[in-house]
Short mmCIF file of C-alpha atoms in Angstrom, two decimals:
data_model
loop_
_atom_site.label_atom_id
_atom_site.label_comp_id
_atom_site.label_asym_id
_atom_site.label_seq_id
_atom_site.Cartn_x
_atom_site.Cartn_y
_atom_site.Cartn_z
CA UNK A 84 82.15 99.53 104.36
CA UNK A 85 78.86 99.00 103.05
CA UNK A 86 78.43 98.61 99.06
CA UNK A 87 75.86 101.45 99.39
CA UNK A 88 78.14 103.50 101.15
CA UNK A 89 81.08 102.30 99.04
CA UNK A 90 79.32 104.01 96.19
CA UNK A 91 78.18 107.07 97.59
CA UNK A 92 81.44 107.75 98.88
CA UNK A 93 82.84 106.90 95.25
CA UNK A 94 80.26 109.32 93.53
CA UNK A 95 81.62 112.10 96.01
CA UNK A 96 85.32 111.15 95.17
CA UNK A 97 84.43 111.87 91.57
CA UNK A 98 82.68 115.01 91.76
CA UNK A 99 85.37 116.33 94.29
CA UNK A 100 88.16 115.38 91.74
CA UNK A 101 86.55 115.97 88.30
CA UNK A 102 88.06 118.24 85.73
CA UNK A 103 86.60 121.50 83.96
CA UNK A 104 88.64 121.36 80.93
CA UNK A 105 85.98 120.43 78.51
CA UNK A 106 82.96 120.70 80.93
CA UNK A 107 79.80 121.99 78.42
CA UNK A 108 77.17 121.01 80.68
CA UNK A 109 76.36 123.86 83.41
CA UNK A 110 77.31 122.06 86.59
CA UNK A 111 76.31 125.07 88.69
CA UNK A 112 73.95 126.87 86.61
CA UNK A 113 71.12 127.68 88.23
CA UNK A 114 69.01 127.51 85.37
CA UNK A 115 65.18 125.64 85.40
CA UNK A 116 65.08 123.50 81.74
CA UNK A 117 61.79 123.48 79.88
CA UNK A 118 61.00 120.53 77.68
CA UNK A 119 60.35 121.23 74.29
CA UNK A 120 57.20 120.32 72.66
CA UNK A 121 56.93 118.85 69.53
CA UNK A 122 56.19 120.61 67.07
CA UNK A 123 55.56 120.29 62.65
CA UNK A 124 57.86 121.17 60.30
CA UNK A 125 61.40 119.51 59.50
CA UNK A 126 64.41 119.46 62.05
CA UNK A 127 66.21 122.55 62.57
CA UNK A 128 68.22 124.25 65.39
CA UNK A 129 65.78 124.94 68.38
CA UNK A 130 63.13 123.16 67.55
CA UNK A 131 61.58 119.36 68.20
CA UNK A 132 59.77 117.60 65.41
CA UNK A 133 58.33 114.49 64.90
CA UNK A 134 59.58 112.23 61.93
CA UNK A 135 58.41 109.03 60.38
CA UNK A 136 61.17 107.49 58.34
CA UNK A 137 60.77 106.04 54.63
CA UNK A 138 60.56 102.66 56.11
CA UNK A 139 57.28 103.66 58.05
CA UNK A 140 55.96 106.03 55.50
CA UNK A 141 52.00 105.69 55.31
CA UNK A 142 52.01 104.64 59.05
CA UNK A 143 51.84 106.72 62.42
CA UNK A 144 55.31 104.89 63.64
CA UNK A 145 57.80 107.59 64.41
CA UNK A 146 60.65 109.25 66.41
CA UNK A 147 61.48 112.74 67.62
CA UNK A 148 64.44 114.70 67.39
CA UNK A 149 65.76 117.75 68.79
CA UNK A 150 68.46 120.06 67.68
CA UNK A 151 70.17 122.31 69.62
CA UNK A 152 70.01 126.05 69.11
CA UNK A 153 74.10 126.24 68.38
CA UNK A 154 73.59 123.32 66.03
CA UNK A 155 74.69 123.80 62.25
CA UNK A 156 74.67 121.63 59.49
CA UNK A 157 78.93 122.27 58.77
CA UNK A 158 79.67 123.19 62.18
CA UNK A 159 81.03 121.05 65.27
CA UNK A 160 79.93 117.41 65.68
CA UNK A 161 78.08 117.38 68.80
CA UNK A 162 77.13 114.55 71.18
CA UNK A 163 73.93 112.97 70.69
CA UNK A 164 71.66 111.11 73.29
CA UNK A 165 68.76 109.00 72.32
CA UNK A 166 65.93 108.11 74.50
CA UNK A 167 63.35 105.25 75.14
CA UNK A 168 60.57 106.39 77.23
CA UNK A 169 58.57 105.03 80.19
CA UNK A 170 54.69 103.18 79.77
CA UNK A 171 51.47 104.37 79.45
CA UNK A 172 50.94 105.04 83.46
CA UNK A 173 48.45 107.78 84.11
CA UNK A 174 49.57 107.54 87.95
CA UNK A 175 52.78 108.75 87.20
CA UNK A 176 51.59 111.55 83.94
CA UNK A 177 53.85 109.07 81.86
CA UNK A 178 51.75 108.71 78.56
CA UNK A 179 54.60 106.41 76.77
CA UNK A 180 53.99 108.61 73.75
CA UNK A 181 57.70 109.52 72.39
CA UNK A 182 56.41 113.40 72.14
CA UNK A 183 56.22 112.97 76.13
CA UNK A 184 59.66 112.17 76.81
CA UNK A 185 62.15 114.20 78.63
CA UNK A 186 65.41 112.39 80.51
CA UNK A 187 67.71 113.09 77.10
CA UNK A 188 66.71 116.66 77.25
CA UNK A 189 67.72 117.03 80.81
CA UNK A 190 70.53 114.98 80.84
CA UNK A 191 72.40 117.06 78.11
CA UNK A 192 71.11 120.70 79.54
CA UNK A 193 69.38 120.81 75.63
CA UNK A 194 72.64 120.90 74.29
CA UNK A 195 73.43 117.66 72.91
CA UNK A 196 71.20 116.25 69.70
CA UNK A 197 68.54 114.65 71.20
CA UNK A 198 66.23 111.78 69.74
CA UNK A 199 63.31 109.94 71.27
CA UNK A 200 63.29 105.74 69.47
CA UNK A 201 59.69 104.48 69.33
CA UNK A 202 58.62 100.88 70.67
CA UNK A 203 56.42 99.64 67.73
CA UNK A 204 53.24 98.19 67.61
CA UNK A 205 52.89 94.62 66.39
CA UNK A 206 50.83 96.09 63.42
CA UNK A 207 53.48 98.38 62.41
CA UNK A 208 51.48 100.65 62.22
CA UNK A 209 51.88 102.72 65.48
CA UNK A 210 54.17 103.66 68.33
CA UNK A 211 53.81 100.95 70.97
CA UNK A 212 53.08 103.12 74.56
CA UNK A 213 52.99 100.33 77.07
CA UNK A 214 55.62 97.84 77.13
CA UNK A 215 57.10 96.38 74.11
CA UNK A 216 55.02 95.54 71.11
CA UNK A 217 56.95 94.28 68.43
CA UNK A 218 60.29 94.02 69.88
CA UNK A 219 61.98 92.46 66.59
CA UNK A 220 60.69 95.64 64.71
CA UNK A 221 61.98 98.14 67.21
CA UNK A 222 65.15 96.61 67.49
CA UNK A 223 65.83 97.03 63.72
CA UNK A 224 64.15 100.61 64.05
CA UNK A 225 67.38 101.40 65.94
CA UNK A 226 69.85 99.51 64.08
CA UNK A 227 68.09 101.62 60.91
CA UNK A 228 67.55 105.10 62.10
CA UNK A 229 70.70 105.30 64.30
CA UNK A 230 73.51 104.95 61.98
CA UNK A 231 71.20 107.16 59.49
CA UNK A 232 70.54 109.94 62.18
CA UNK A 233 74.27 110.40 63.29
CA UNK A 234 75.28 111.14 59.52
CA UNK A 235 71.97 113.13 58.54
CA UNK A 236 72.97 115.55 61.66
CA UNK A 237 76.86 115.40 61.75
CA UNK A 238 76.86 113.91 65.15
CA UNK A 239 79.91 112.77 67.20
CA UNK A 240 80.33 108.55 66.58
CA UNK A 241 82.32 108.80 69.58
CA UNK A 242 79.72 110.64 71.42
CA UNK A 243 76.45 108.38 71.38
CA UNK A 244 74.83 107.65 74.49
CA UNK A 245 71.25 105.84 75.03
CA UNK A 246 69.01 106.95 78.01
CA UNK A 247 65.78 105.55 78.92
CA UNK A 248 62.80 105.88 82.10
CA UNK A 249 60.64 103.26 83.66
CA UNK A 250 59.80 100.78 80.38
CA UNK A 251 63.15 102.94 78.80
CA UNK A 252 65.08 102.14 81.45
CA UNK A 253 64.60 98.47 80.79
CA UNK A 254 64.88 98.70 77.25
CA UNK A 255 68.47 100.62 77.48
CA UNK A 256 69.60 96.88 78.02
CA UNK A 257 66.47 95.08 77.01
CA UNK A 258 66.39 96.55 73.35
CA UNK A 259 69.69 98.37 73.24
CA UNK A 260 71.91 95.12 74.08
CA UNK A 261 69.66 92.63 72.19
CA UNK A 262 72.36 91.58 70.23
CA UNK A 263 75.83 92.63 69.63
CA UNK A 264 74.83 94.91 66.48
CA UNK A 265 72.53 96.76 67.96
CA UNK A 266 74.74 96.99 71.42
CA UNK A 267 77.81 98.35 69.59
CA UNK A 268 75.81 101.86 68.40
CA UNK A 269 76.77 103.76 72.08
CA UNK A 270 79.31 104.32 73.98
CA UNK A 271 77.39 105.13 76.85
CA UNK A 272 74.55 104.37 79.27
CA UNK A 273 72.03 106.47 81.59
CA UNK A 274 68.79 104.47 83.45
CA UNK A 275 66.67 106.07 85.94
CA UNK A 276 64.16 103.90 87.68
CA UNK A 277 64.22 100.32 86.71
CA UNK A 278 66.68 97.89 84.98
CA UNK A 279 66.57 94.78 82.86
CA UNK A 280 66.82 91.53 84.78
CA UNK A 281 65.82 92.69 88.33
CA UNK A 282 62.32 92.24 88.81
CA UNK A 283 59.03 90.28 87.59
CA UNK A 284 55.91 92.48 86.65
CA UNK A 285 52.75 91.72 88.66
CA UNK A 286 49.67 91.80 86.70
CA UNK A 287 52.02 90.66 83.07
CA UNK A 288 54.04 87.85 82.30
CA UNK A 289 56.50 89.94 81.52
CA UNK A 290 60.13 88.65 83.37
CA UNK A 291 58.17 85.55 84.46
CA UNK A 292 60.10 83.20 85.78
CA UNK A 293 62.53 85.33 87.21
CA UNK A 294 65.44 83.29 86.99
CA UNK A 295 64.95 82.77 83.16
CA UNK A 296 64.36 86.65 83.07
CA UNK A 297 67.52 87.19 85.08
CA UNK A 298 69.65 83.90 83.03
CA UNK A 299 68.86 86.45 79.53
CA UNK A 300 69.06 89.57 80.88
CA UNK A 301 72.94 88.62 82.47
CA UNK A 302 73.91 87.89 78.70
CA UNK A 303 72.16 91.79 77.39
CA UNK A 304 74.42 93.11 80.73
CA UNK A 305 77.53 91.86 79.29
CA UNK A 306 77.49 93.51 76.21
CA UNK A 307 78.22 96.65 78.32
CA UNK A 308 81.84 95.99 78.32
CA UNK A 309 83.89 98.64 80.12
CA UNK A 310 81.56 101.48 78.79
CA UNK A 311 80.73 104.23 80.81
CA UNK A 312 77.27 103.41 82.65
CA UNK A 313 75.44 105.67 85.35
CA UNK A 314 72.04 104.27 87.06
CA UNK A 315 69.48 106.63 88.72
CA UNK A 316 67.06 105.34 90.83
CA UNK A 317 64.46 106.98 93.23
CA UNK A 318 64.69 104.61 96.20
CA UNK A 319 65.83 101.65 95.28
CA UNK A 320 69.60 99.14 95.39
CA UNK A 321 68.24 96.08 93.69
CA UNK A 322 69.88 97.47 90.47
CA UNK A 323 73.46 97.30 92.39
CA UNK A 324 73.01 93.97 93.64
CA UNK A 325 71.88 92.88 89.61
CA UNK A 326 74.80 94.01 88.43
CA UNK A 327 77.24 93.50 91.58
CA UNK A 328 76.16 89.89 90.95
CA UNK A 329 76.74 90.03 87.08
CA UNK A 330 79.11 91.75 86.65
CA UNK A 331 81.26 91.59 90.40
CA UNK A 332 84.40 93.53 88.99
CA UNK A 333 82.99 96.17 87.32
CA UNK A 334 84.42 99.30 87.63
CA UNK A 335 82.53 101.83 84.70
CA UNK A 336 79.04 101.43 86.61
CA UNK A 337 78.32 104.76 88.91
CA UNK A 338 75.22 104.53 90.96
CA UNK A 339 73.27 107.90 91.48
CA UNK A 340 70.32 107.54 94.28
CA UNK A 341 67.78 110.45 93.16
CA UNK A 342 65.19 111.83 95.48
CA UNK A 343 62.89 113.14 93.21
CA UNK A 344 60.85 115.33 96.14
CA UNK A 345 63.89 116.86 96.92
CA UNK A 346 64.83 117.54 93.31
CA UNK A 347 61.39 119.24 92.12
CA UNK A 348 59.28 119.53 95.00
CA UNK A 349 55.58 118.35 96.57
CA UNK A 350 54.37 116.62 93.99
CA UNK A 351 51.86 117.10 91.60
CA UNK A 352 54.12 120.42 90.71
CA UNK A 353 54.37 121.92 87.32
CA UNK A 354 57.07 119.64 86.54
CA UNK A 355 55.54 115.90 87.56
CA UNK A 356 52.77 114.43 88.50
CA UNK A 357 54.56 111.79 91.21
CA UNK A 358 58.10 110.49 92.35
CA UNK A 359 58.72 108.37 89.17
CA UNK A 360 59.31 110.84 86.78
CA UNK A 361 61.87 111.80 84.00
CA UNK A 362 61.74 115.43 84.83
CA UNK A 363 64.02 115.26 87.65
CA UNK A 364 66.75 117.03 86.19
CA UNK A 365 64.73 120.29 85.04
CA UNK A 366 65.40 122.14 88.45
CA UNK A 367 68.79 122.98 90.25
CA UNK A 368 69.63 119.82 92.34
CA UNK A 369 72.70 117.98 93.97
CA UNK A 370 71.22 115.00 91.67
CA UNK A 371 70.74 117.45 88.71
CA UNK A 372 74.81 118.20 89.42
CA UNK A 373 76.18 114.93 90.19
CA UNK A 374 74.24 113.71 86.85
CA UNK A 375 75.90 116.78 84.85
CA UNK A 376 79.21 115.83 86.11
CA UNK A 377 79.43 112.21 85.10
CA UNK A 378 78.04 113.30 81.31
CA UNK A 379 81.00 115.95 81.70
CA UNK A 380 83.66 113.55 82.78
CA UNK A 381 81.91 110.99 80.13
CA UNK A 382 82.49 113.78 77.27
CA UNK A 383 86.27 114.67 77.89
CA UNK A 384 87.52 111.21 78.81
CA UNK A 385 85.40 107.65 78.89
CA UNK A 386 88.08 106.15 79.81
CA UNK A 387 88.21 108.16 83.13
CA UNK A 388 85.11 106.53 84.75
CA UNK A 389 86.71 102.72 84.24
CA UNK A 390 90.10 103.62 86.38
CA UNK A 391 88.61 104.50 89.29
#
């Protein structure tokens, strides 16, 4: 059997024998998600604002964060999923701006605490939007804001996973397994389109030469350990081969091939402007599902996803 096959046939297996016990995400619903914007004002159920912490005060750096409309300051300890987004890429609507950003939101159906890191400038001034800036700056932006954001909103420790698109699909491993620190704040992992260490950017030095590139970004991969990981990609196995090659006896990666047409639609549609998108998730889709599922399964047992 064919790895591809191998993993479809897995992903199947998984959604055929997953539980409902503690299932808060809507497998089924047929419900069509809506973004929210970001708006003024301090953080409070329902809403998305935009805030610049103490260390940035007097500068335009800053993240987002979203709380859920059942979220209250004594009440349950939700999950929480923060976000890097993609780069400034006009082809593909993605502005890089962290107000822009919408994966975490449509991962977690709206209902887990959701918060959108920055990539800062190397001024310090200013959210970087296209590729990485100062990466020693964001890097301690997380380490930071992270710890500080579970407490200030009661989140769930156990319940922390990082998401990113495009650039924040890179950085998930790039930035969020720089170092050991910095890799031990999740427990869990979501890409969609691109990873760190597979490819060389035409028209940058950036993963130039590719076998350096590849050499580091084996070391960020490791720092996974047996935590639950699911990659999305719209057309694309080079990912699976990466990590096959990495990391051959992994069992906690799930593989999720999204066709984004299929998901939303002829494209430009009111959702995206082309196939590499984050938006994937706000219409009913067997991806939409599949994705849902693994967060379930990742919310009632980690564990579960590393046995298999």
């Amino acid at each position: 059997m064919s790895p591809r096959l191998f993993a479809f046939c897995l992903l199947l297996l998984r959604l055929a024998t997953s539980t409902t016990a503690e299932s808060p995400l809507p497998v089924d619903s047929n419900s069509i998600l809506r973004t929210p914007t970001v708006t003024n004002g301090e953080p409070q159920p329902g809403k998305r604002v935009s805030v610049t912490p103490i260390e940035y005060a007097g500068t335009d750096v800053h993240h987002t964060v979203y709380l859920p409309n059942d979220w209250t300051a004594d009440g349950e300890s939700l999950p929480i999923i923060f976000e890097y987004t993609g780069n400034h890429y006009p082809a593909s609507g993605s502005t890089g701006e962290v107000a822009d950003a919408g994966l975490g939101f449509g991962l977690s159906a709206g209902q887990f605490i959701w918060v959108t890191l920055p990539f800062i400038g190397h001024d310090r001034q200013r959210n970087q939007i296209t590729w990485w800036g100062d990466e020693e700056a964001t890097v301690e932006y997380a380490k930071v804001n992270v710890p500080r954001i579970l407490r200030q909103f009661s989140a769930n420790p156990d319940r922390v996973f990082l998401c990113g698109f495009s650039r924040g699909a890179i950085a998930v491993n790039y930035i969020g397994l720089h170092d050991d620190e910095i890799a031990n704040l999740w427990t869990a992992f979501v890409t969609h389109d691109h990873f760190d260490g597979v490819r060389a950017w035409k028209g940058t030095d950036w993963g130039s030469p590719l076998a350096n590139y590849q050499s580091e970004a084996s070391q960020r991969l490791k720092r996974v350990r047996d935590r639950p990981y699911l990659v999305c990609q719209n057309g694309s196995y080079a990912t699976q081969e990466f990590v096959g090659d990495v990391l051959p006896n992994a069992r906690n990666f799930t593989y999720l091939s999204v066709k984004t047409t299929e998901a939303l639609g002829p494209f430009p549609n009111e959702f995206a402007k082309a196939v590499h998108n984050d938006r994937w998730l706000n219409r009913p889709s067997r991806y939409r599902s599949a994705a849902w599922d693994w967060m379930n399964q990742v919310l009632s047992d980690p564990t579960n996803l590393t046995s298999k």
